[in-house]
Coordinates of C-alpha atoms in Angstrom, one line a residue:
X59 CA -0.3 0.2 0.2
X60 CA 1.8 3.2 -1.1
X61 CA 0.5 6.5 0.0
X62 CA 1.8 9.7 -1.4
X63 CA 1.9 12.9 1.1
X64 CA -0.5 14.6 -1.0
X65 CA -3.1 11.9 -0.1
X66 CA -2.4 11.9 3.1
X67 CA -2.9 15.7 3.7
X68 CA -6.0 15.6 1.9
X69 CA -7.0 12.5 3.8
X70 CA -5.8 14.0 7.2
X71 CA -8.0 17.1 6.3
X72 CA -11.1 15.3 5.5
X73 CA -10.7 13.8 8.8
X74 CA -11.4 16.8 11.4
X75 CA -8.1 18.5 10.6
X76 CA -6.0 15.3 12.3
X77 CA -2.4 15.6 12.1
X78 CA -0.8 13.0 9.3
X79 CA 0.7 10.9 11.9
X80 CA -2.4 10.8 14.2
X81 CA -4.2 10.3 10.8
X82 CA -2.0 6.9 9.9
X83 CA -2.5 5.4 14.0
X84 CA -6.3 6.2 13.3
X85 CA -6.6 4.1 10.5
X86 CA -4.4 1.1 11.6
X87 CA -6.5 1.2 15.3
X88 CA -9.5 1.3 13.1
X89 CA -7.9 -1.8 11.3
X90 CA -6.9 -3.2 14.0
X91 CA -10.6 -4.7 15.1
X92 CA -11.1 -6.6 11.3
X93 CA -7.6 -7.2 9.8
X94 CA -4.3 -7.1 11.9
X95 CA -2.0 -7.2 8.4
X96 CA -3.9 -3.8 7.5
X97 CA -3.6 -2.2 10.6
X98 CA 0.7 -3.4 10.4
X99 CA 0.6 -1.9 6.9
X100 CA -0.7 1.6 8.2
X101 CA 2.1 1.1 10.6
X102 CA 4.9 0.2 8.6
X103 CA 3.8 3.6 6.4
X104 CA 3.5 5.6 9.5
X105 CA 6.8 4.6 10.7
X106 CA 8.3 5.4 7.4
X107 CA 7.2 8.9 7.3
X108 CA 7.5 9.5 10.7
X109 CA 10.7 7.5 11.6
X110 CA 11.4 10.0 15.1
X111 CA 7.4 9.5 16.7
X112 CA 7.1 8.3 19.8
X113 CA 3.4 8.0 19.2
X114 CA 3.4 6.0 16.0
X115 CA 6.3 3.6 17.5
X116 CA 4.4 3.0 21.0
X117 CA 0.9 2.2 18.7
X118 CA 3.4 -0.4 16.8
X119 CA 4.2 -2.0 19.8
X120 CA 1.2 -2.2 21.2
X121 CA -0.3 -4.1 17.6
X122 CA 2.6 -6.3 18.4
X123 CA 1.4 -7.0 21.7
X124 CA -1.7 -7.5 21.0
X125 CA -1.0 -9.9 18.4
X126 CA 1.3 -12.0 21.2
X127 CA 4.4 -11.6 19.4
X128 CA 6.6 -11.6 22.2
X129 CA 9.8 -11.1 20.0
X130 CA 8.5 -7.8 17.6
X131 CA 6.8 -6.8 20.7
X132 CA 10.2 -6.5 22.7
X133 CA 11.8 -5.5 20.0
X134 CA 9.3 -2.3 19.4
X135 CA 9.6 -2.4 23.3
X136 CA 13.7 -1.7 23.2
X137 CA 13.1 0.8 20.3
X138 CA 11.0 3.3 22.3
X139 CA 12.8 2.6 25.4
X140 CA 16.3 3.7 23.6
X141 CA 14.4 6.0 21.5
X142 CA 12.1 7.8 23.9
X143 CA 13.3 7.5 27.9
X144 CA 11.7 10.2 28.9
X145 CA 8.5 9.3 26.9
X146 CA 5.1 9.5 29.7
X147 CA 3.3 6.5 27.8
X148 CA 6.5 4.1 27.5
X149 CA 7.2 5.0 31.4
X150 CA 3.4 3.7 32.1
X151 CA 4.5 0.7 30.0
X152 CA 8.1 0.0 32.1
X153 CA 5.8 0.4 35.1
X154 CA 3.3 -2.2 34.1
X155 CA 5.9 -4.2 32.6
X156 CA 8.1 -4.2 36.4
X157 CA 4.9 -4.8 38.5
X158 CA 4.6 -8.4 36.7
X159 CA 7.9 -8.5 37.3
X160 CA 7.7 -8.3 40.7
X161 CA 4.1 -10.5 41.0
X162 CA 3.6 -13.7 41.5
X163 CA 0.5 -13.6 39.7
X164 CA -0.2 -15.8 36.3
X165 CA -2.7 -13.9 34.6
X166 CA -1.8 -14.5 30.7
X167 CA -1.2 -10.1 30.2
X168 CA 1.5 -10.9 33.5
X169 CA 2.8 -14.0 31.5
X170 CA 3.1 -12.0 28.2
X171 CA 4.6 -8.7 29.9
X172 CA 7.5 -11.2 31.4
X173 CA 8.1 -13.3 28.2
X174 CA 8.8 -9.8 26.7
X175 CA 11.3 -8.6 29.1
X176 CA 13.2 -12.1 28.9
X177 CA 13.5 -10.8 25.2
X178 CA 15.0 -7.7 25.6
X179 CA 18.6 -7.2 25.5
X180 CA 20.8 -7.8 29.0
X181 CA 22.1 -4.4 28.9
X182 CA 18.8 -2.8 28.5
X183 CA 17.5 -4.7 30.7
X184 CA 19.7 -3.3 33.3
X185 CA 19.5 0.1 32.5
X186 CA 15.5 -0.3 32.5
X187 CA 15.7 -1.3 35.8
X188 CA 18.4 1.1 37.3
X189 CA 16.1 3.5 35.7
X190 CA 13.2 2.4 36.7
X191 CA 14.4 2.1 40.3
X192 CA 15.8 5.8 40.5
X193 CA 12.7 7.0 38.8
X194 CA 10.8 6.0 41.7
X195 CA 9.8 8.5 44.2
X196 CA 8.1 6.0 46.6
X197 CA 10.7 4.3 48.7
X198 CA 9.3 1.2 49.1
X199 CA 9.2 0.7 45.4
X200 CA 12.6 1.7 45.0
X201 CA 13.6 -0.7 47.1
X202 CA 11.6 -3.4 45.2
X203 CA 13.1 -2.4 42.1
X204 CA 16.1 -2.8 43.2
X205 CA 15.7 -6.5 44.6
X206 CA 14.5 -7.0 41.3
X207 CA 17.5 -5.7 39.7
X208 CA 19.5 -7.9 42.4
X209 CA 17.6 -11.1 41.2
X210 CA 18.1 -10.6 37.6
X211 CA 21.6 -9.6 37.8
X212 CA 23.3 -11.1 40.7
X213 CA 26.4 -9.6 39.6
X214 CA 25.1 -6.2 40.7
X215 CA 24.6 -7.3 44.0
X216 CA 28.2 -6.0 45.2
X217 CA 27.4 -2.7 44.0
X218 CA 23.7 -2.1 44.6
X219 CA 23.4 -4.6 47.7
X220 CA 25.0 -2.4 50.6
X221 CA 22.9 0.7 49.0
X222 CA 20.0 -1.2 49.4
X223 CA 20.3 -2.3 53.0
X224 CA 21.1 1.2 54.0
X225 CA 18.1 2.5 52.3
X226 CA 15.8 0.0 54.0
X227 CA 17.2 0.4 57.4
X228 CA 16.9 4.0 57.3
X229 CA 13.4 3.8 55.4
X230 CA 12.2 1.5 58.8
X231 CA 14.0 3.7 61.6
X232 CA 11.9 6.7 60.0
X233 CA 8.5 5.0 59.0
X234 CA 8.3 2.1 62.2
X235 CA 10.6 2.8 65.1
X236 CA 10.0 0.0 67.4
X237 CA 8.1 -2.6 65.2
X238 CA 9.6 -5.5 63.9
X239 CA 7.2 -6.5 61.6
X240 CA 6.8 -4.2 59.0
X241 CA 7.1 -3.7 55.5
X242 CA 10.8 -2.9 55.0
X243 CA 12.6 -4.9 57.6
X244 CA 10.1 -7.8 55.4
X245 CA 12.1 -6.7 52.4
X246 CA 15.5 -6.8 54.2
X247 CA 14.9 -10.3 56.1
X248 CA 13.2 -12.1 53.5
X249 CA 14.9 -10.8 50.1
X250 CA 17.6 -8.6 50.8
X251 CA 19.7 -10.5 53.3
X252 CA 19.8 -14.4 51.6
X253 CA 20.8 -12.3 48.3
X254 CA 23.4 -10.6 49.9
X255 CA 24.4 -13.8 52.5
X256 CA 25.0 -15.8 49.3
X257 CA 26.8 -13.5 46.9
X258 CA 30.5 -12.8 47.9
X259 CA 29.7 -9.4 49.4
X260 CA 31.8 -7.8 52.5
X261 CA 29.8 -7.2 54.9
X262 CA 31.9 -5.3 57.9
X263 CA 31.3 -7.7 61.6
X264 CA 29.6 -5.1 63.3
X265 CA 26.7 -4.4 60.1
X266 CA 26.1 -8.4 59.8
X267 CA 25.7 -9.3 63.2
X268 CA 22.9 -5.9 63.4
X269 CA 21.2 -7.7 60.6
X270 CA 21.1 -10.7 62.1
X271 CA 19.6 -9.6 65.1
X272 CA 16.9 -7.9 62.9
X273 CA 16.1 -10.8 61.1
X274 CA 16.0 -12.8 64.2
X275 CA 13.6 -10.0 66.0
X276 CA 11.4 -10.3 62.7
X277 CA 10.7 -13.8 62.3
X278 CA 10.2 -14.3 66.4
X279 CA 7.7 -11.5 66.1
X280 CA 6.0 -13.1 62.6
X281 CA 5.8 -16.5 64.5
X282 CA 4.6 -15.4 67.4
X283 CA 1.8 -12.8 66.6
X284 CA -0.6 -13.9 63.5
X285 CA 0.0 -11.1 60.3
X286 CA -2.1 -10.2 57.1
X287 CA 0.5 -11.6 54.8
X288 CA 2.1 -14.9 54.5
X289 CA 6.1 -16.1 55.1
X290 CA 6.0 -19.7 54.1
X291 CA 8.4 -22.0 56.2
X292 CA 9.5 -18.8 58.3
X293 CA 11.7 -21.4 60.7
X294 CA 13.9 -23.2 57.7
X295 CA 14.0 -19.5 56.5
X296 CA 15.3 -18.0 59.5
X297 CA 18.1 -21.1 59.6
X298 CA 18.7 -20.1 56.3
X299 CA 19.7 -16.3 57.4
X300 CA 21.7 -17.7 60.3
X301 CA 23.9 -19.9 58.3
X302 CA 24.5 -17.1 55.4
X303 CA 25.1 -14.2 58.0
X304 CA 26.8 -16.6 60.2
X305 CA 28.8 -17.5 57.8
X306 CA 30.3 -14.0 56.8
X307 CA 30.8 -13.4 60.7
X308 CA 33.1 -17.1 60.6
X309 CA 30.9 -18.4 63.1
X310 CA 31.8 -22.2 63.0
X311 CA 28.1 -23.1 64.0
X312 CA 26.9 -21.7 61.0
X313 CA 27.2 -24.7 58.6
X314 CA 25.1 -26.9 61.4
X315 CA 22.2 -24.7 59.9
X316 CA 22.2 -26.0 56.7
X317 CA 21.5 -29.9 58.2
X318 CA 18.1 -31.0 58.1
X319 CA 16.0 -30.1 61.3
X320 CA 16.0 -32.5 64.1
X321 CA 15.8 -31.4 67.3
X322 CA 17.6 -33.7 69.5
X323 CA 20.8 -33.7 67.0
X324 CA 20.7 -29.8 67.0
X325 CA 20.6 -29.7 70.3
X326 CA 23.2 -32.1 70.9
X327 CA 25.5 -29.8 68.7
X328 CA 25.5 -26.9 70.8
X329 CA 26.1 -28.6 73.7
X330 CA 29.2 -30.7 71.9
X331 CA 30.0 -26.9 71.3
X332 CA 29.7 -25.6 74.7
X333 CA 32.1 -28.6 75.7
X334 CA 34.3 -28.0 73.1
X335 CA 35.0 -24.3 73.5
X336 CA 34.5 -24.4 77.7
X337 CA 37.3 -22.9 78.6
X338 CA 36.8 -19.7 76.1
X339 CA 33.2 -18.7 76.9
X340 CA 34.6 -15.4 77.6
X341 CA 35.6 -14.8 73.7
X342 CA 32.9 -12.4 72.1
X343 CA 32.6 -14.5 69.0
X344 CA 32.5 -17.9 70.5
X345 CA 30.1 -17.1 73.4
X346 CA 28.1 -15.1 70.9
X347 CA 27.4 -17.6 67.9
X348 CA 26.3 -19.7 71.0
X349 CA 24.0 -17.8 72.6
X350 CA 22.1 -16.6 68.8
X351 CA 22.1 -20.2 67.6
X352 CA 20.8 -21.5 71.3
X353 CA 17.5 -19.1 71.2
X354 CA 16.7 -20.1 67.4
X355 CA 17.0 -23.7 68.3
X356 CA 15.5 -23.7 71.8
X357 CA 12.3 -21.4 71.0
X358 CA 11.9 -23.4 67.8
X359 CA 11.9 -26.4 69.8
X360 CA 9.2 -24.6 72.3
X361 CA 7.2 -23.5 69.5
X362 CA 6.9 -26.9 68.4
X363 CA 6.2 -28.3 71.2
X364 CA 3.6 -25.9 72.0
X365 CA 1.4 -26.6 68.6
X366 CA 1.8 -29.8 68.7
X367 CA 0.2 -29.5 72.5
X368 CA -2.0 -26.4 72.0
X369 CA -2.7 -26.2 68.5
X370 CA -5.0 -28.7 67.5
X371 CA -8.7 -29.7 68.2
X372 CA -7.3 -31.1 71.6
X373 CA -5.8 -28.7 73.5
X374 CA -3.4 -30.3 76.6
X375 CA -2.5 -28.7 79.7
X376 CA 1.2 -29.7 81.6
X377 CA 0.3 -30.7 85.2
X378 CA 2.3 -32.7 87.8
X379 CA 1.0 -36.1 87.8
X380 CA 2.3 -39.3 90.1
X381 CA 5.8 -41.4 90.1
X382 CA 6.7 -44.8 92.1
X383 CA 9.9 -45.6 92.4
X384 CA 10.0 -48.9 93.4
X385 CA 13.4 -48.8 94.1
X386 CA 14.9 -52.3 96.1
X387 CA 16.3 -50.7 99.5
X388 CA 18.4 -54.1 98.9
X389 CA 20.1 -52.7 95.5
X390 CA 23.9 -51.2 96.4
X391 CA 24.2 -47.5 96.5
X392 CA 26.0 -47.2 93.3
X393 CA 23.5 -49.1 91.6
X394 CA 20.4 -47.9 93.1
X395 CA 21.9 -44.0 92.7
X396 CA 22.2 -44.6 89.0
X397 CA 18.6 -46.2 88.7
X398 CA 17.2 -43.0 90.7
X399 CA 18.9 -40.4 88.1
X400 CA 17.3 -42.5 85.2
X401 CA 14.0 -42.6 86.9
X402 CA 14.6 -38.8 88.5
X403 CA 11.7 -37.1 85.8
X404 CA 9.3 -38.9 83.3
X405 CA 7.4 -36.6 80.8
X406 CA 4.3 -38.6 79.6
X407 CA 1.2 -36.9 77.5
X408 CA -2.5 -38.1 76.6
X409 CA -1.5 -37.7 72.5
X410 CA 1.1 -39.6 70.3
X411 CA 3.9 -37.2 71.3
X412 CA 5.7 -38.0 75.0
X413 CA 6.1 -34.2 75.6
X414 CA 10.0 -34.2 75.1
X415 CA 10.5 -30.7 73.8
X416 CA 9.9 -29.8 77.1
X417 CA 12.9 -31.6 78.7
X418 CA 14.9 -30.3 75.3
X419 CA 14.1 -26.9 76.2
X420 CA 15.0 -27.1 79.6
X421 CA 18.6 -28.2 78.6
X422 CA 19.2 -25.5 76.2
X423 CA 18.1 -23.2 78.7
X424 CA 20.6 -24.5 81.3
X425 CA 23.7 -23.9 78.6
X426 CA 22.4 -20.3 78.1
X427 CA 22.6 -20.3 82.3
X428 CA 26.0 -22.4 82.5
X429 CA 28.3 -19.4 83.0
X430 CA 28.4 -16.1 84.5
X431 CA 29.2 -14.6 81.3
X432 CA 26.1 -16.3 79.3
X433 CA 24.0 -15.1 82.0
X434 CA 24.6 -11.7 81.7
X435 CA 24.7 -11.9 77.9
X436 CA 21.5 -14.2 77.8
X437 CA 19.4 -11.0 79.9
X438 CA 20.8 -8.4 77.3
X439 CA 20.0 -10.9 74.0
X440 CA 16.3 -11.4 76.0
X441 CA 15.3 -7.8 75.1
X442 CA 17.1 -7.3 72.2
X443 CA 15.1 -10.2 70.6
X444 CA 11.8 -8.9 72.9
X445 CA 11.7 -12.6 74.2
X446 CA 9.1 -11.9 77.3
X447 CA 6.2 -13.2 74.9
X448 CA 8.1 -16.2 74.1
X449 CA 9.7 -17.1 77.6
X450 CA 6.5 -16.2 80.4
X451 CA 4.9 -19.6 79.8
X452 CA 8.1 -21.5 78.9
X453 CA 9.3 -20.2 82.2
X454 CA 6.6 -21.5 83.9
X455 CA 6.7 -25.0 82.6
X456 CA 10.7 -24.4 83.6
X457 CA 9.8 -24.1 86.7
X458 CA 7.2 -27.0 87.2
X459 CA 10.4 -28.8 85.5
X460 CA 12.7 -28.1 88.2
X461 CA 10.1 -28.9 91.1
X462 CA 9.9 -25.0 92.0
X463 CA 6.7 -25.3 93.4
X464 CA 6.6 -22.4 94.9
X465 CA 7.9 -19.9 91.9
X466 CA 5.1 -22.1 90.0
X467 CA 2.7 -20.6 92.5
X468 CA 4.1 -17.1 92.0
X469 CA 3.9 -17.3 88.4
X470 CA 0.6 -18.6 87.9
X471 CA -1.5 -15.5 89.4
X472 CA 0.0 -13.8 86.5
X473 CA -1.0 -15.9 83.7
X474 CA -4.6 -15.5 82.1
X475 CA -7.2 -17.0 84.2
X476 CA -8.4 -20.7 82.4
X477 CA -9.4 -23.9 83.4
X478 CA -5.4 -25.0 82.4
X479 CA -4.0 -22.6 85.1
X480 CA -7.0 -23.5 87.8
X481 CA -5.5 -27.1 86.9
X482 CA -1.8 -26.3 87.3
X483 CA -2.4 -24.2 90.6
X484 CA -4.7 -26.9 92.1
X485 CA -1.1 -29.3 91.0
X486 CA 1.2 -27.4 92.7
X487 CA -1.2 -26.6 96.1
X488 CA -0.8 -30.6 96.4
X489 CA 2.7 -31.0 96.2
X490 CA 3.6 -27.7 99.0
X491 CA 0.5 -29.6 100.4
X492 CA -2.0 -26.9 100.8
X493 CA -4.5 -28.9 100.5
X494 CA -7.1 -26.2 101.6
X495 CA -6.0 -24.2 98.3
X496 CA -5.9 -27.5 96.1
X497 CA -9.8 -28.0 97.0
X498 CA -10.5 -24.6 96.4
X499 CA -9.2 -24.7 92.9
X500 CA -11.0 -28.4 92.0
X501 CA -13.9 -26.8 93.0
X502 CA -13.1 -24.0 90.4
X503 CA -12.1 -26.6 88.3
X504 CA -15.2 -29.1 88.4
X505 CA -17.8 -25.7 87.7
X506 CA -16.0 -25.3 84.7
X507 CA -15.4 -28.4 83.3
X508 CA -15.7 -28.7 79.1
X509 CA -18.2 -30.5 77.3
X510 CA -16.2 -33.0 75.1
X511 CA -15.9 -36.1 77.4
X512 CA -12.3 -37.4 76.5
X513 CA -11.3 -40.6 78.2
X514 CA -9.8 -41.4 81.5
X515 CA -5.9 -41.5 81.1
X516 CA -3.9 -44.4 81.8
X517 CA -0.5 -42.8 82.5
X518 CA -1.1 -40.4 85.8
X519 CA 1.3 -42.8 87.5
X520 CA 4.2 -44.3 86.2
X521 CA 8.0 -45.8 87.2
X522 CA 9.8 -42.4 88.3
X523 CA 10.7 -39.8 91.3
X524 CA 8.7 -37.1 89.6
X525 CA 6.4 -37.0 86.8
X526 CA 4.9 -34.7 84.3
X527 CA 1.9 -35.0 82.4
X528 CA 0.8 -33.3 79.1
X529 CA -3.6 -34.1 79.9
X530 CA -6.3 -33.6 77.9
X531 CA -8.7 -30.7 78.3
X532 CA -11.6 -32.6 78.3
X533 CA -14.4 -33.8 81.1
X534 CA -13.1 -37.4 82.4
X535 CA -8.6 -36.3 82.2
X536 CA -9.6 -33.3 84.4
X537 CA -11.9 -35.3 87.0
X538 CA -9.5 -38.3 87.0
X539 CA -6.8 -35.8 87.9
X540 CA -8.9 -33.9 90.2
X541 CA -9.9 -37.1 91.9
X542 CA -6.5 -38.8 91.7
X543 CA -5.5 -35.3 93.8
X544 CA -7.9 -35.8 96.2
X545 CA -7.4 -39.0 96.3
X546 CA -3.2 -38.7 96.9
X547 CA -3.9 -36.6 99.5
X548 CA -6.3 -39.1 101.5
X549 CA -3.3 -41.8 101.1
X550 CA -0.5 -39.7 102.7
X551 CA -3.1 -39.8 105.7
X552 CA -3.5 -43.5 106.0
X553 CA -0.4 -43.9 106.8
X554 CA -1.0 -41.9 110.1
X555 CA -2.0 -44.2 113.0
X556 CA -5.6 -43.4 113.7
X557 CA -5.6 -40.3 111.3
X558 CA -8.1 -41.5 108.9
X559 CA -11.9 -42.1 109.8
X560 CA -14.9 -43.2 108.0
X561 CA -15.7 -40.3 106.4
X562 CA -12.0 -40.1 104.6
X563 CA -12.9 -44.2 103.9
X564 CA -15.7 -43.2 102.1
X565 CA -14.6 -40.4 100.0
X566 CA -12.0 -42.6 99.0
X567 CA -14.2 -45.2 97.9
X568 CA -16.3 -42.3 95.6
X569 CA -13.0 -41.1 94.6
X570 CA -11.2 -44.5 93.2
X571 CA -14.6 -45.0 90.8
X572 CA -13.3 -42.5 88.0
X573 CA -10.9 -44.6 86.5
X574 CA -11.2 -48.0 88.3
X575 CA -9.2 -50.3 88.5
X576 CA -6.2 -47.9 88.7
X577 CA -6.5 -47.6 92.0
X578 CA -7.8 -51.1 92.9
X579 CA -4.6 -51.9 95.6
X580 CA -5.8 -48.9 97.9
X581 CA -9.2 -50.8 98.3
X582 CA -7.2 -53.9 100.1
X583 CA -5.9 -51.6 102.6
X584 CA -9.4 -49.9 102.7
X585 CA -11.2 -53.4 103.6
X586 CA -8.5 -54.4 105.8
X587 CA -8.9 -51.5 108.0
X588 CA -12.4 -51.6 108.3
X589 CA -12.6 -55.3 108.8
X590 CA -10.1 -54.3 111.8
X591 CA -12.7 -52.0 113.2
X592 CA -15.4 -53.9 112.8
X593 CA -17.9 -51.3 111.1
X594 CA -17.9 -48.8 108.6
X595 CA -20.3 -45.5 108.6
X596 CA -20.7 -43.6 105.5
X597 CA -24.1 -41.1 105.4
X598 CA -22.9 -40.2 101.8
X599 CA -23.0 -44.1 100.2
X600 CA -26.1 -44.5 98.4
X601 CA -25.6 -41.0 96.5
X602 CA -22.0 -41.2 95.3
X603 CA -21.0 -45.1 95.4
X604 CA -22.2 -47.2 92.1
X605 CA -18.9 -49.1 91.6
X606 CA -20.1 -53.2 91.5
X607 CA -16.6 -54.4 92.5
X608 CA -16.3 -51.9 95.1
X609 CA -19.7 -52.8 96.2
X610 CA -19.2 -56.2 96.1
X611 CA -16.1 -56.2 98.2
X612 CA -18.2 -54.0 101.1
X613 CA -20.9 -56.9 101.2
X614 CA -18.4 -59.4 101.5
X615 CA -17.5 -57.9 104.4
X616 CA -20.7 -57.4 105.8
X617 CA -21.1 -61.8 105.4
X618 CA -19.9 -63.8 108.3
X619 CA -17.4 -65.3 106.0
X620 CA -15.6 -61.6 105.4
X621 CA -15.9 -60.8 109.5
X622 CA -19.7 -59.9 109.7
X623 CA -18.8 -56.0 109.4
X624 CA -21.5 -53.6 110.8
X625 CA -22.4 -51.7 107.8
X626 CA -24.1 -48.1 108.5
X627 CA -24.5 -46.6 105.3
X628 CA -28.6 -45.3 105.5
X629 CA -29.0 -41.5 104.0
X630 CA -31.6 -38.8 105.5
X631 CA -34.3 -40.0 103.4
X632 CA -35.5 -42.9 102.0
X633 CA -36.0 -46.8 102.8
X634 CA -33.4 -46.8 105.1
X635 CA -34.3 -43.7 107.0
X636 CA -33.7 -44.5 110.7
X637 CA -32.6 -47.8 110.4
X638 CA -28.9 -48.9 111.3
X639 CA -28.1 -51.7 109.1
X640 CA -25.9 -54.2 110.9
X641 CA -24.9 -58.0 110.8
X642 CA -23.6 -59.8 113.8
X643 CA -27.0 -61.6 113.9
X644 CA -29.2 -59.0 112.5
X645 CA -32.9 -59.8 111.8
X646 CA -33.5 -61.2 108.6
X647 CA -35.5 -58.6 107.7
X648 CA -32.8 -55.6 107.5
X649 CA -30.1 -58.4 105.9
X650 CA -32.9 -57.8 102.8
X651 CA -32.5 -54.4 103.4
X652 CA -29.0 -54.5 103.0
X653 CA -28.8 -56.7 100.0
X654 CA -32.0 -54.4 98.2
X655 CA -29.7 -51.5 98.9
X656 CA -26.5 -53.2 97.3
X657 CA -28.4 -54.4 93.9
X658 CA -29.8 -50.8 93.7
X659 CA -26.6 -49.3 93.8
X660 CA -25.0 -51.7 91.7
X661 CA -27.9 -51.0 89.2
X662 CA -27.1 -48.0 88.4
X663 CA -23.2 -48.7 87.4
X664 CA -22.9 -48.1 84.0
X665 CA -26.3 -45.9 84.0
X666 CA -25.5 -43.0 85.9
X667 CA -22.9 -40.8 84.1
X668 CA -20.1 -40.8 86.5
X669 CA -18.8 -37.7 85.5
X670 CA -21.9 -35.8 86.7
X671 CA -21.6 -38.2 89.5
X672 CA -18.2 -36.9 90.6
X673 CA -19.1 -33.7 89.4
X674 CA -21.7 -33.6 92.1
X675 CA -19.8 -34.7 94.8
X676 CA -17.1 -32.6 94.5
X677 CA -19.2 -29.4 94.1
X678 CA -21.9 -30.2 97.3
X679 CA -19.6 -32.0 99.3
X680 CA -17.3 -29.6 99.4
X681 CA -17.2 -29.2 103.1
X682 CA -17.4 -33.0 104.0
X683 CA -14.0 -33.3 101.9
X684 CA -12.0 -30.4 103.6
X685 CA -12.8 -31.7 106.8
X686 CA -11.1 -35.4 105.9
X687 CA -8.1 -33.6 104.0
X688 CA -7.1 -31.7 107.0
X689 CA -5.8 -33.5 110.0

């Protein structure tokens, strides 16, 4: 198609006085809807007649882009960028292209522009990104564009990387003072530091340590509190930064952070390092890397442990349970001491996870406090990393682990009031022998039992000197534990001559029903004591004792073969009112009455809800229970 200038002038005049180049662009746009080749022909004519027109060249670029001709679009784009670097339209397109490069979206236009960028000559890509970054007036956009440049051209990291870091640090200082989680810190920690750490860039030790601290603080704050953005595998990314920046600091421990995560092996490696360098713990490089690396590993262990215990549909609460050393007095002292050390503390759980993350965390905490120098430095580091939100609950569990019951009692009231905090208070009161306080908390617990029923635990007592247990927050496990606390207190009184009366014996019979037959051995002690006395009086018998096995034992005691024990198990109302049920030559009517009473009680076993029965017992018989607990 050949068009003379005269023809063009006439056509432009007839089209409302358009300029010649605008006329050609208009015809190209009109043709584009039906015939792309005709549109290109009009633009070829326009480019030959107006080779220095930005409008013509930009329209040619637009046509190629619409036709999805990636290579031709890249060629047109490059020509416009070189010939008209200040044109407004091209800058808008440049901003769109760079936005697509930074974006993780996969829409067709973004993919097309990203592909087109790859066909632009590399020197122009470099120039384009540099100019775009310098052209940006927004600091955040400027930093994102520099990051894009560093990713596309790693060879520029040594030139532009330190400048980017300084810009990010300055911007954060002015925009987000005191806030660990912010956009600038996120770019620094998640994107800039991995690039700088992996590149042969020299960073002075003071700056490197400052950057590492900022990264640790950022990730810990991010993990601790939910955010409106997501970071995939934050612990792995934190470990990567520790490894990369640690290497620049010359840290021996940095290489260990490239190994697959295993809490036991990481814990062991840190202890090996401490032993190897035990004589150099006052050396800055040795102590600093031990402190930082140990804190990071400790908190990851504690975070995983807490998530397993509290992060699912079922939650757990750490309480002190019961141990049975069962050490033979005839054992040689050395062998006996070794067994005692091995059995000194056990950690169990109602879940598949045994809860050993607590023991590992405590071990690392002790490592951080193994010298006076480390103790002073960890206080400073805790302030810099803002560790209080992490450590508050851990330090309570630490005190429980070490058996520091009075410290636990001081710390628990500072925590939110929950069913778990009541359980822990009841547990601790038992072990400091504050039985009145224990009963107060058990009473509060009985009034707050959850609706989920759960199952009784089979591991509240294990062979150990001390025993910590993660109990399920559910009705039966909680009631079981509360009953065990009360029963354990009564069992202590059984060892005191004359220290327990019929009321305490009756309470014990009620309490042991929750997880029968786990406490069956105490029934032998109780029946022998009743047989020796020759009588048993418990007014609450009909209200709360329904276990068939216990009823059979008592019925046997009542028979001549069992000792002919006198049983006073009447209540204030009902058919046994004002009748003492006894044996030893009792009349036939009373004997039949006893049999019927026992049958009625046995018939309730499996019908009455045991959890509701014991809940009523704790709430309504609190005064009677307290009377038996306090001697």
